[in-house]
Every structure is written in structure tokens, then in C-alpha cells.
Short mmCIF file of C-alpha atoms in Angstrom, two decimals:
data_model
loop_
_atom_site.label_atom_id
_atom_site.label_comp_id
_atom_site.label_asym_id
_atom_site.label_seq_id
_atom_site.Cartn_x
_atom_site.Cartn_y
_atom_site.Cartn_z
CA UNK A 19 0.00 0.00 0.00
CA UNK A 20 2.80 2.46 0.86
CA UNK A 21 4.58 1.84 -2.44
CA UNK A 22 1.34 2.46 -4.35
CA UNK A 23 0.75 5.71 -2.47
CA UNK A 24 4.28 6.91 -3.06
CA UNK A 25 4.04 6.01 -6.76
CA UNK A 26 0.76 7.88 -7.05
CA UNK A 27 2.32 10.90 -5.39
CA UNK A 28 5.19 10.73 -7.86
CA UNK A 29 2.71 10.92 -10.74
CA UNK A 30 1.53 14.28 -9.44
CA UNK A 31 5.08 15.60 -9.67
CA UNK A 32 5.77 14.16 -13.11
CA UNK A 33 8.18 11.58 -11.75
CA UNK A 34 6.33 8.38 -12.57
CA UNK A 35 8.46 7.42 -15.53
CA UNK A 36 11.81 8.25 -13.96
CA UNK A 37 12.67 4.62 -13.53
CA UNK A 38 12.01 3.91 -17.24
CA UNK A 39 14.29 6.60 -18.60
CA UNK A 40 11.48 8.48 -20.36
CA UNK A 41 11.77 11.54 -18.13
CA UNK A 42 14.81 13.70 -17.41
CA UNK A 43 16.69 12.59 -14.33
CA UNK A 44 16.22 14.20 -10.97
CA UNK A 45 18.53 17.04 -10.09
CA UNK A 46 19.67 15.17 -7.00
CA UNK A 47 19.20 11.61 -5.79
CA UNK A 48 20.08 10.44 -2.29
CA UNK A 49 20.43 6.71 -2.71
CA UNK A 50 20.27 3.78 -0.33
CA UNK A 51 20.12 5.54 3.04
CA UNK A 52 17.94 4.81 6.04
CA UNK A 53 15.18 7.35 5.50
CA UNK A 54 13.50 8.61 8.65
CA UNK A 55 10.44 10.85 8.45
CA UNK A 56 8.74 11.53 11.79
CA UNK A 57 5.48 12.67 10.20
CA UNK A 58 4.78 9.42 8.32
CA UNK A 59 6.85 7.30 10.74
CA UNK A 60 8.88 6.11 7.76
CA UNK A 61 12.02 4.22 8.81
CA UNK A 62 13.38 2.17 5.93
CA UNK A 63 16.06 1.98 3.27
CA UNK A 64 14.92 4.10 0.34
CA UNK A 65 15.94 6.53 -2.38
CA UNK A 66 15.05 10.22 -2.38
CA UNK A 67 14.55 12.12 -5.63
CA UNK A 68 14.78 15.93 -5.67
CA UNK A 69 13.96 18.46 -8.38
CA UNK A 70 14.91 22.03 -7.72
CA UNK A 71 14.14 22.81 -4.08
CA UNK A 72 11.49 20.10 -3.63
CA UNK A 73 11.45 16.44 -2.64
CA UNK A 74 9.58 14.69 -5.47
CA UNK A 75 9.65 11.06 -4.40
CA UNK A 76 10.77 8.70 -1.66
CA UNK A 77 10.83 5.25 -3.19
CA UNK A 78 12.25 1.74 -3.06
CA UNK A 79 12.66 1.82 -6.84
CA UNK A 80 15.92 2.69 -8.56
CA UNK A 81 16.07 6.32 -9.68
CA UNK A 82 18.75 8.39 -11.35
CA UNK A 83 19.78 12.00 -11.12
CA UNK A 84 22.25 14.57 -12.35
CA UNK A 85 24.00 13.97 -9.07
CA UNK A 86 23.73 10.90 -6.86
CA UNK A 87 24.75 10.83 -3.19
CA UNK A 88 25.55 7.36 -1.91
CA UNK A 89 23.89 7.30 1.51
CA UNK A 90 24.35 3.62 2.28
CA UNK A 91 25.04 3.10 5.97
CA UNK A 92 23.81 6.59 6.81
CA UNK A 93 20.66 8.21 8.16
CA UNK A 94 18.68 10.44 5.79
CA UNK A 95 16.40 12.82 7.71
CA UNK A 96 14.72 16.21 7.40
CA UNK A 97 17.11 19.06 8.06
CA UNK A 98 17.08 20.17 11.67
CA UNK A 99 15.14 23.29 12.67
CA UNK A 100 16.73 25.37 15.41
CA UNK A 101 13.71 27.05 16.97
CA UNK A 102 15.81 29.06 19.44
CA UNK A 103 18.80 30.19 17.46
CA UNK A 104 21.40 32.89 17.32
CA UNK A 105 23.98 33.11 14.58
CA UNK A 106 22.06 35.19 12.04
CA UNK A 107 25.13 35.96 9.95
CA UNK A 108 26.89 34.05 7.17
CA UNK A 109 29.53 33.04 9.74
CA UNK A 110 26.96 31.84 12.23
CA UNK A 111 25.07 29.90 9.57
CA UNK A 112 28.20 27.94 8.67
CA UNK A 113 28.35 26.50 12.17
CA UNK A 114 24.64 25.72 12.05
CA UNK A 115 24.64 23.87 8.75
CA UNK A 116 27.66 21.76 9.69
CA UNK A 117 25.64 20.72 12.75
CA UNK A 118 22.83 19.44 10.52
CA UNK A 119 20.65 22.54 10.84
CA UNK A 120 18.86 23.88 7.76
CA UNK A 121 16.54 26.48 9.34
CA UNK A 122 17.12 28.89 12.23
CA UNK A 123 14.48 30.90 14.09
CA UNK A 124 15.10 33.71 16.58
CA UNK A 125 12.05 32.96 18.68
CA UNK A 126 13.30 34.54 21.91
CA UNK A 127 13.21 38.07 20.55
CA UNK A 128 14.28 39.84 17.39
CA UNK A 129 14.23 43.40 16.07
CA UNK A 130 11.32 45.75 15.45
CA UNK A 131 11.97 46.54 11.78
CA UNK A 132 11.27 43.24 10.04
CA UNK A 133 11.66 44.60 6.52
CA UNK A 134 15.18 45.84 7.22
CA UNK A 135 16.13 42.60 8.99
CA UNK A 136 14.93 40.29 6.23
CA UNK A 137 16.38 42.55 3.52
CA UNK A 138 19.76 42.52 5.24
CA UNK A 139 19.93 38.75 5.49
CA UNK A 140 18.52 38.35 2.00
CA UNK A 141 21.46 40.13 0.42
CA UNK A 142 23.31 36.83 0.41
CA UNK A 143 25.60 34.61 2.38
CA UNK A 144 23.09 32.77 4.57
CA UNK A 145 23.60 29.04 4.26
CA UNK A 146 20.35 28.18 6.07
CA UNK A 147 16.75 29.39 6.14
CA UNK A 148 16.00 32.14 8.65
CA UNK A 149 13.17 33.85 10.48
CA UNK A 150 12.57 35.78 13.68
CA UNK A 151 10.09 37.27 16.11
CA UNK A 152 9.52 40.86 17.08
CA UNK A 153 11.16 41.26 20.47
CA UNK A 154 9.49 42.67 23.57
CA UNK A 155 12.81 44.19 24.70
CA UNK A 156 13.34 45.78 21.28
CA UNK A 157 9.84 47.24 21.42
CA UNK A 158 10.57 48.77 24.81
CA UNK A 159 13.78 50.30 23.52
CA UNK A 160 12.03 51.63 20.43
CA UNK A 161 9.58 53.65 22.53
CA UNK A 162 12.31 55.11 24.71
CA UNK A 163 12.31 52.83 27.77
CA UNK A 164 15.94 52.86 28.85
CA UNK A 165 15.48 51.67 32.43
CA UNK A 166 14.86 47.93 32.65
CA UNK A 167 13.24 48.45 36.05
CA UNK A 168 10.50 50.67 34.60
CA UNK A 169 7.14 49.53 33.25
CA UNK A 170 5.80 50.97 30.02
CA UNK A 171 3.39 53.85 30.41
CA UNK A 172 -0.02 53.62 28.74
CA UNK A 173 1.22 55.79 25.88
CA UNK A 174 4.40 53.75 25.47
CA UNK A 175 2.45 50.50 25.51
CA UNK A 176 0.11 51.81 22.83
CA UNK A 177 3.11 52.67 20.67
CA UNK A 178 4.66 49.24 21.35
CA UNK A 179 1.46 47.61 20.12
CA UNK A 180 1.51 49.73 16.97
CA UNK A 181 5.12 48.75 16.24
CA UNK A 182 4.52 45.08 17.03
CA UNK A 183 1.48 45.02 14.77
CA UNK A 184 3.56 46.45 11.93
CA UNK A 185 6.34 43.92 12.54
CA UNK A 186 3.90 41.03 12.33
CA UNK A 187 2.47 42.45 9.11
CA UNK A 188 6.04 42.57 7.75
CA UNK A 189 6.67 38.90 8.50
CA UNK A 190 7.58 38.39 12.16
CA UNK A 191 6.77 34.77 13.03
CA UNK A 192 5.83 35.55 16.62
CA UNK A 193 6.52 37.71 19.66
CA UNK A 194 9.63 36.95 21.68
CA UNK A 195 10.09 37.86 25.33
CA UNK A 196 13.06 37.91 27.68
CA UNK A 197 11.04 39.04 30.67
CA UNK A 198 13.79 38.37 33.20
CA UNK A 199 15.94 40.90 31.34
CA UNK A 200 13.24 43.57 31.70
CA UNK A 201 12.10 43.03 35.29
CA UNK A 202 10.16 46.28 35.36
CA UNK A 203 7.81 45.10 32.63
CA UNK A 204 4.39 44.76 34.21
CA UNK A 205 2.20 41.70 33.96
CA UNK A 206 -0.30 43.84 32.04
CA UNK A 207 2.42 44.81 29.55
CA UNK A 208 3.17 41.16 28.77
CA UNK A 209 -0.51 40.18 28.67
CA UNK A 210 -1.29 43.02 26.26
CA UNK A 211 1.25 41.70 23.77
CA UNK A 212 -0.18 38.20 24.21
CA UNK A 213 -3.54 39.63 23.16
CA UNK A 214 -1.93 40.97 20.00
CA UNK A 215 -0.43 37.56 19.30
CA UNK A 216 -3.88 36.02 19.61
CA UNK A 217 -5.30 38.58 17.19
CA UNK A 218 -2.80 37.56 14.50
CA UNK A 219 -2.44 33.88 15.37
CA UNK A 220 1.29 34.12 16.11
CA UNK A 221 3.00 32.42 19.06
CA UNK A 222 4.67 33.90 22.13
CA UNK A 223 8.04 32.45 23.16
CA UNK A 224 9.34 33.47 26.57
CA UNK A 225 12.42 33.47 28.70
CA UNK A 226 10.32 33.61 31.84
CA UNK A 227 10.29 36.37 34.44
CA UNK A 228 12.10 34.24 37.04
CA UNK A 229 14.53 31.32 37.00
CA UNK A 230 15.94 28.81 39.44
CA UNK A 231 14.51 26.89 42.40
CA UNK A 232 14.52 29.64 45.05
CA UNK A 233 10.98 30.50 46.19
CA UNK A 234 8.96 32.61 45.91
CA UNK A 235 10.30 34.21 42.70
CA UNK A 236 11.39 31.00 41.00
CA UNK A 237 10.92 29.28 37.65
CA UNK A 238 7.59 27.82 38.73
CA UNK A 239 6.15 31.30 39.26
CA UNK A 240 7.50 32.45 35.91
CA UNK A 241 5.95 29.50 34.10
CA UNK A 242 2.64 30.08 35.86
CA UNK A 243 2.56 33.57 34.31
CA UNK A 244 3.11 32.09 30.85
CA UNK A 245 0.36 29.50 31.31
CA UNK A 246 -2.08 32.06 32.71
CA UNK A 247 -1.52 34.45 29.80
CA UNK A 248 -1.86 31.63 27.27
CA UNK A 249 -5.07 30.47 28.93
CA UNK A 250 -6.52 33.98 28.94
CA UNK A 251 -5.71 34.77 25.31
CA UNK A 252 -5.49 31.45 23.47
CA UNK A 253 -1.97 32.17 22.26
CA UNK A 254 0.41 29.30 21.53
CA UNK A 255 3.07 29.84 24.20
CA UNK A 256 6.52 28.35 24.53
CA UNK A 257 8.86 28.35 27.53
CA UNK A 258 12.31 28.71 26.04
CA UNK A 259 15.39 26.83 27.29
CA UNK A 260 13.37 25.14 30.03
CA UNK A 261 16.48 23.41 31.39
CA UNK A 262 18.33 26.63 32.19
CA UNK A 263 15.16 28.33 33.45
CA UNK A 264 14.58 25.52 35.94
CA UNK A 265 18.30 24.79 36.65
CA UNK A 266 17.76 21.58 38.64
CA UNK A 267 15.92 18.33 37.90
CA UNK A 268 13.19 18.93 40.46
CA UNK A 269 12.49 22.33 38.96
CA UNK A 270 12.19 20.85 35.47
CA UNK A 271 9.86 18.12 36.71
CA UNK A 272 7.58 20.64 38.43
CA UNK A 273 7.60 22.85 35.35
CA UNK A 274 6.67 19.91 33.14
CA UNK A 275 3.84 18.97 35.49
CA UNK A 276 2.46 22.48 35.01
CA UNK A 277 2.94 22.44 31.25
CA UNK A 278 1.54 18.93 30.79
CA UNK A 279 -1.47 19.65 32.97
CA UNK A 280 -2.22 22.89 31.19
CA UNK A 281 -1.92 21.29 27.78
CA UNK A 282 -4.18 18.40 28.79
CA UNK A 283 -6.81 21.02 29.59
CA UNK A 284 -6.59 22.72 26.22
CA UNK A 285 -3.94 25.38 26.85
CA UNK A 286 -1.37 25.41 24.04
CA UNK A 287 1.96 25.55 25.87
CA UNK A 288 5.19 23.68 25.17
CA UNK A 289 8.92 24.13 25.76
CA UNK A 290 12.38 23.72 24.30
CA UNK A 291 15.78 22.90 25.80
CA UNK A 292 19.42 22.28 24.88
CA UNK A 293 21.82 19.51 25.97
CA UNK A 294 24.50 21.64 27.66
CA UNK A 295 25.12 22.10 31.39
CA UNK A 296 25.80 25.80 30.97
CA UNK A 297 23.93 28.87 29.79
CA UNK A 298 25.15 32.19 28.46
CA UNK A 299 24.15 35.82 28.78
CA UNK A 300 25.58 39.28 29.33
CA UNK A 301 27.30 40.03 32.62
CA UNK A 302 25.53 43.39 32.74
CA UNK A 303 22.07 41.80 32.48
CA UNK A 304 19.40 41.54 35.16
CA UNK A 305 20.23 37.85 35.53
CA UNK A 306 23.07 38.99 37.80
CA UNK A 307 21.06 41.40 39.91
CA UNK A 308 21.48 40.83 43.68
CA UNK A 309 20.56 37.32 44.78
CA UNK A 310 21.89 35.61 41.64
CA UNK A 311 24.02 33.12 43.60
CA UNK A 312 20.99 31.83 45.46
CA UNK A 313 18.74 31.84 42.39
CA UNK A 314 21.15 29.83 40.28
CA UNK A 315 22.83 27.90 43.14
CA UNK A 316 26.31 28.94 41.93
CA UNK A 317 29.19 31.22 42.85
CA UNK A 318 31.68 33.49 41.06
CA UNK A 319 33.93 30.70 39.79
CA UNK A 320 31.01 29.17 37.88
CA UNK A 321 31.02 32.19 35.56
CA UNK A 322 33.36 32.14 32.56
CA UNK A 323 34.16 35.15 30.38
CA UNK A 324 33.41 34.26 26.75
CA UNK A 325 36.18 36.29 25.11
CA UNK A 326 39.01 34.93 27.27
CA UNK A 327 37.77 31.82 29.09
CA UNK A 328 38.62 33.48 32.41
CA UNK A 329 36.77 32.16 35.47
CA UNK A 330 35.62 35.05 37.62
CA UNK A 331 36.27 35.95 41.23
CA UNK A 332 34.27 38.31 43.41
CA UNK A 333 36.67 41.11 42.50
CA UNK A 334 36.66 40.53 38.74
CA UNK A 335 32.89 40.03 38.72
CA UNK A 336 32.40 43.47 40.26
CA UNK A 337 35.03 45.03 38.01
CA UNK A 338 33.59 43.71 34.74
CA UNK A 339 29.97 44.28 35.74
CA UNK A 340 30.64 47.89 36.66
CA UNK A 341 32.86 48.85 33.72
CA UNK A 342 29.86 49.46 31.48
CA UNK A 343 31.09 47.16 28.72
CA UNK A 344 28.82 44.30 27.59
CA UNK A 345 30.72 41.13 28.48
CA UNK A 346 29.29 37.80 27.39
CA UNK A 347 29.66 35.02 29.93
CA UNK A 348 29.06 31.29 30.11
CA UNK A 349 27.32 30.22 33.33
CA UNK A 350 27.99 26.67 34.51
CA UNK A 351 24.82 26.05 36.48
CA UNK A 352 22.48 23.54 34.81
CA UNK A 353 22.46 19.99 36.13
CA UNK A 354 22.61 16.94 33.87
CA UNK A 355 19.43 15.68 35.53
CA UNK A 356 17.61 18.86 34.53
CA UNK A 357 18.68 18.40 30.92
CA UNK A 358 17.64 14.75 30.73
CA UNK A 359 14.28 15.44 32.38
CA UNK A 360 13.58 18.22 29.90
CA UNK A 361 14.86 16.74 26.66
CA UNK A 362 13.23 13.34 27.09
CA UNK A 363 9.77 14.79 27.74
CA UNK A 364 7.31 14.55 24.81
CA UNK A 365 6.37 18.25 25.03
CA UNK A 366 9.96 19.51 24.77
CA UNK A 367 11.81 20.07 21.50
CA UNK A 368 15.46 21.00 20.88
CA UNK A 369 16.61 24.61 20.53
CA UNK A 370 20.24 25.70 20.83
CA UNK A 371 19.81 29.24 22.22
CA UNK A 372 23.14 30.08 20.65
CA UNK A 373 25.23 31.25 17.72
CA UNK A 374 28.85 31.89 16.86
CA UNK A 375 30.00 35.46 16.23
CA UNK A 376 33.57 36.44 15.41
CA UNK A 377 34.71 32.96 16.38
CA UNK A 378 33.37 33.23 19.93
CA UNK A 379 30.28 32.23 21.85
CA UNK A 380 28.83 29.26 23.67
CA UNK A 381 29.53 25.85 22.07
CA UNK A 382 25.77 25.34 21.76
CA UNK A 383 25.99 27.71 18.77
CA UNK A 384 27.98 25.11 16.84
CA UNK A 385 27.42 21.66 18.33
CA UNK A 386 23.97 21.31 19.90
CA UNK A 387 22.49 18.82 17.44
CA UNK A 388 25.54 16.59 17.25
CA UNK A 389 25.74 16.56 21.04
CA UNK A 390 22.04 15.73 21.33
CA UNK A 391 22.35 12.77 18.96
CA UNK A 392 25.53 11.53 20.60
CA UNK A 393 24.40 11.84 24.22
CA UNK A 394 20.70 11.09 23.96
CA UNK A 395 20.59 8.47 21.20
CA UNK A 396 23.91 6.76 20.54
CA UNK A 397 25.46 6.72 24.01
CA UNK A 398 22.78 7.44 26.60
CA UNK A 399 19.92 5.72 24.75
CA UNK A 400 17.48 8.10 26.39
CA UNK A 401 15.53 8.40 23.12
CA UNK A 402 15.00 6.38 19.97
CA UNK A 403 16.38 7.85 16.78
CA UNK A 404 12.83 8.54 15.55
CA UNK A 405 11.97 10.38 18.78
CA UNK A 406 15.15 12.45 18.65
CA UNK A 407 14.70 13.42 15.01
CA UNK A 408 11.09 14.41 15.70
CA UNK A 409 12.28 16.82 18.42
CA UNK A 410 14.68 18.46 15.95
CA UNK A 411 12.38 18.61 12.91
CA UNK A 412 8.64 17.98 12.96
CA UNK A 413 7.96 19.42 16.42
CA UNK A 414 9.41 22.88 15.70
CA UNK A 415 7.86 22.89 12.22
CA UNK A 416 4.40 22.15 13.59
CA UNK A 417 4.89 24.70 16.34
CA UNK A 418 5.24 27.52 13.82
CA UNK A 419 3.03 26.43 10.93
CA UNK A 420 0.05 28.58 11.93
CA UNK A 421 2.14 31.74 11.86
CA UNK A 422 4.41 30.72 8.97
CA UNK A 423 2.67 28.36 6.51
CA UNK A 424 5.99 27.59 4.78
CA UNK A 425 6.73 25.37 7.79
CA UNK A 426 4.21 22.83 6.41
CA UNK A 427 6.95 21.85 3.97
CA UNK A 428 9.73 21.69 6.53
CA UNK A 429 10.59 19.13 9.20
CA UNK A 430 9.40 16.36 6.91
CA UNK A 431 10.91 14.02 4.34
CA UNK A 432 8.18 13.06 1.88
CA UNK A 433 6.94 14.06 -1.57
CA UNK A 434 6.21 17.77 -1.68
CA UNK A 435 8.47 18.73 1.22
CA UNK A 436 11.20 21.31 0.88
CA UNK A 437 14.51 19.66 0.05
CA UNK A 438 16.11 20.50 3.40
CA UNK A 439 17.84 17.22 4.23
CA UNK A 440 20.66 15.95 6.43
CA UNK A 441 22.63 12.75 5.74
CA UNK A 442 24.66 11.57 8.71
CA UNK A 443 26.52 8.64 10.18
CA UNK A 444 25.12 8.12 13.67
CA UNK A 445 28.22 6.17 14.70
CA UNK A 446 30.47 9.17 13.94
CA UNK A 447 28.34 12.16 14.89
CA UNK A 448 29.94 14.26 17.60
CA UNK A 449 30.28 17.89 18.57
CA UNK A 450 33.77 19.36 18.42
CA UNK A 451 32.77 22.71 19.90
CA UNK A 452 34.01 23.26 23.45
CA UNK A 453 33.74 26.07 25.97
CA UNK A 454 37.39 26.91 25.33
CA UNK A 455 37.04 26.74 21.55
CA UNK A 456 33.39 26.94 20.49
CA UNK A 457 34.00 27.74 16.82
CA UNK A 458 34.50 24.17 15.61
CA UNK A 459 32.38 22.31 13.11
CA UNK A 460 30.60 19.14 14.17
CA UNK A 461 31.54 15.78 12.67
CA UNK A 462 29.45 13.05 11.10
CA UNK A 463 27.07 15.21 9.06
CA UNK A 464 28.38 14.14 5.68
CA UNK A 465 25.82 15.90 3.50
CA UNK A 466 23.40 18.71 4.22
CA UNK A 467 21.01 19.90 1.53
CA UNK A 468 19.32 23.30 1.82
CA UNK A 469 16.54 24.04 -0.67
CA UNK A 470 17.97 21.40 -2.99
CA UNK A 471 21.52 22.76 -2.84
CA UNK A 472 24.24 20.51 -1.42
CA UNK A 473 25.71 22.81 1.20
CA UNK A 474 27.77 20.33 3.22
CA UNK A 475 29.43 17.96 0.77
CA UNK A 476 31.43 15.00 2.03
CA UNK A 477 31.62 16.55 5.48
CA UNK A 478 32.94 19.89 4.22
CA UNK A 479 31.28 23.18 3.36
CA UNK A 480 30.59 23.40 -0.37
CA UNK A 481 32.16 26.38 -2.10
CA UNK A 482 29.69 29.12 -2.89
CA UNK A 483 26.63 27.42 -1.46
CA UNK A 484 24.33 29.95 0.22
CA UNK A 485 20.80 28.74 -0.45
CA UNK A 486 19.07 29.98 2.71
CA UNK A 487 15.64 31.54 2.23
CA UNK A 488 13.48 33.70 4.50
CA UNK A 489 10.86 32.14 6.76
CA UNK A 490 8.26 34.86 7.12
CA UNK A 491 4.99 34.99 8.93
CA UNK A 492 1.81 35.34 6.88
CA UNK A 493 -0.77 37.20 8.99
#
């Protein structure tokens, strides 16, 4: 029955006679790999035929193409979708695509001017597809709020709504919040933007107001605000980097009880997480306001300066925080138990929360997906390969499809899907990025195809390949 259905689908795309030689060959054939598609639950040896930027057929039959990739002994899967990405530069996209990623989304908060942002990236050089949200923090800055401890006035909030509305009309795929970074933002301010999201059918993705296990202002309270606002407005809400919001395993488990219970009762809330035991932010941010040691259960030596790798002391912490210069830091504070509890839960997908810029950053910007496959599938066996691939592909695609209909063609590997594909050797996949040297390409992703263009070829970046396209909302 499956072969008949696939053959019928091929007819629709003019591919039925490919095996007889009566039609021109496919542009690209990926032959003999283990094809995994989480939408159809396909897991079998098959051949994939591609014309232009579209998958035309997945078949057991022999097919030919202008180029044939021998995928025997390798996994063939939809390209990974980083739903919580940084790295929106040609440099950053190189580290994404060599980690198996074909689409990146800045769901935790982007700019206000969507037209300028998309035009800038569209001038060339992006190796992967890209999209972003309008950011709550950027909206506050745009209306003149310079004090993070201040709430928006009624007039400022009205102007923020006007700007956010325009951004969504210009293609923002949601509204991103980093509420902990703007502690003065009132509950009404956040709820008002949720209402706008509901009006346009776009999601809200939030770094919650509080993090860590310390009551009363802990991650549980922050997640309760997200759930309440989603319940009141009907917005699809996402708690970003749940592992580093909750910090410890017990916190993650409580958060997931809240999220699961809310979802079971019709509230559309989910989460994402990354497989690293460290987060990253700016030393000048509100994360390090008084009480940070207790909130994150860490001390000065758990903070590492990104640009030098220096571990801080009380003296250097005060010096760098007070010098007025934005210093990026890595914070070693997330427990392994928190990560496992988050990433193995069925309502949690993978998002890196990182990117590489000028050769520096957190290693999650270059190695998240290799690390996830290595630790959670090959070595730890916490997840099946199908489950893991679903968390990196179909789950993020489905999360965004209402706001960005193009996502219906991503995160899948079947006829009609976009030809965003990764071919990898599970036995060899590993991250090379480290905290000391984050700008290192992952290994084991032998071929990555973006919109039909072979972008990683034989484990190396292909010369001149820059086939990334915009992912825009469609209000």
C-alpha cells in the first residue's frame, strides 16, 4: 500500500516514468540511506529524488539524477530546525549547517523593523533558512524605555502595540520575550502583547520572568505567568530553554507537570531545551542582579568570560559588571538531571539558544544537534532515533506552521516537502565545539542539503553554497 501511495504521489510531480528513462533525471538523488520521516513514521532503506528545491519522491525503486549521493550506511532525515537560534550571519550559519541545521528561528526576541532585517539577510551569504520574532525588549527600547526596572506607560504600551502590529504584518513569526531581562515590565504589559499575538495567530516564546529553584520568585512562578496568559488569550506559548530556566531536575519536573497539565486542559503551551550544562548571557544583564548566587545555586567561579575563558572571582565580577562594557559570559549552572528530564519529555523540543559570532560564543551555537544525537541516542539511549529526530524537525515545524505556513513543507521528508535534508553517520556524529574553543564544526554530518543545494558535501562546506531563504509569517 505504501509503495502504491508513493508512486501515485510521484505521478503528481511528473516523476512516474523516472525509472524507465522516459523523463529527465532528478537534479539530485540520495540513494540507499535509512530514510527517517517523523510525520509518516517512515524508517526504511529508500531513495530520495529531488527536483529544484522540492522532494519529489521517496521510493524503493531505482532512480537516477544529475548527481547521486551514496547514503548507504547513513541516516537520511529532514534538516534540523533550530527554533531558538542565534547566529544570524553568514559566519553563524556555517556553524549551524555543519551541525545538521537547515533552518534557524530567533524565537526569543528579534528586532522591530522586520523589513530591514529580512532585507539585510537576504542580500546573500546565509547558508540556512532564517526567520525571527519581534522582540518585547526591542519594542521597549524603540519607545524610549531605557530603564529595565521601569514599566511601560499607557502611551508607550500603545506605541509598542503599533510597532509590534507592523512587525507582524512585515513577517515576524511571533513575539519573543526575555522578561527576566526587563524586570520592570508589568504583567499587564506582557498580557497586552499576548492579546496581539492572539489577534494575528502568532505564538509567544518566553524566557520567563524568574529562574531557578529559590521560592517565591522562581521558575515555577515564571511559568505560571506564561500559562495564565496563554489560557486567557489562546496564544500558543513556549517556555524557552526550560532546562536553564529551571536549573535543577526537580524544577524541570515541576515545570513539566504544570505544562503537561495545562496542555491536557486545552492550553497550548510547550517548551524547548538544549543539551548543555551551561547557559550564556551578558554580565551586565538583570540575571546577575542581587541574589543571583541563590537563584542559580552557583558562585563566582562558575562564571566564565566568553572572550578569554577566564573564570571570575568576586573582585573581577564586580570590576567587569561595573565597567559598562557588555561582556558575554558562560554560566555553569544547569544539572545533567535537569537536561535529561527536559529533553526526554514529549512536550519539549530541541533549541540551541546560541550562535557563533567572530569565532566566539557558547559551544551550543555550533554543536547542539551533534551533542544531542551523541548523548541522547547513541550513548545514553534516552531516546529512539525517531523520537530524537522528531524533536529536531517535525515538532518545531508544527509549532510555527500557523504563523508561517511555509513550515508545512519543513521538518518532513516526503513528496512535496522542501529539500532540506541531512545525511549523517550516527556512529560518527559528535560535537567538536568546546567552551574553550566553540568555533569548531561538528563531525558526522556528511551531506546537508538546503533548498535542494548541497551545502555540506562529504563533510565539508561546499564552495559558494548559500541557499538559505526567509521564513516569514503570513498574517
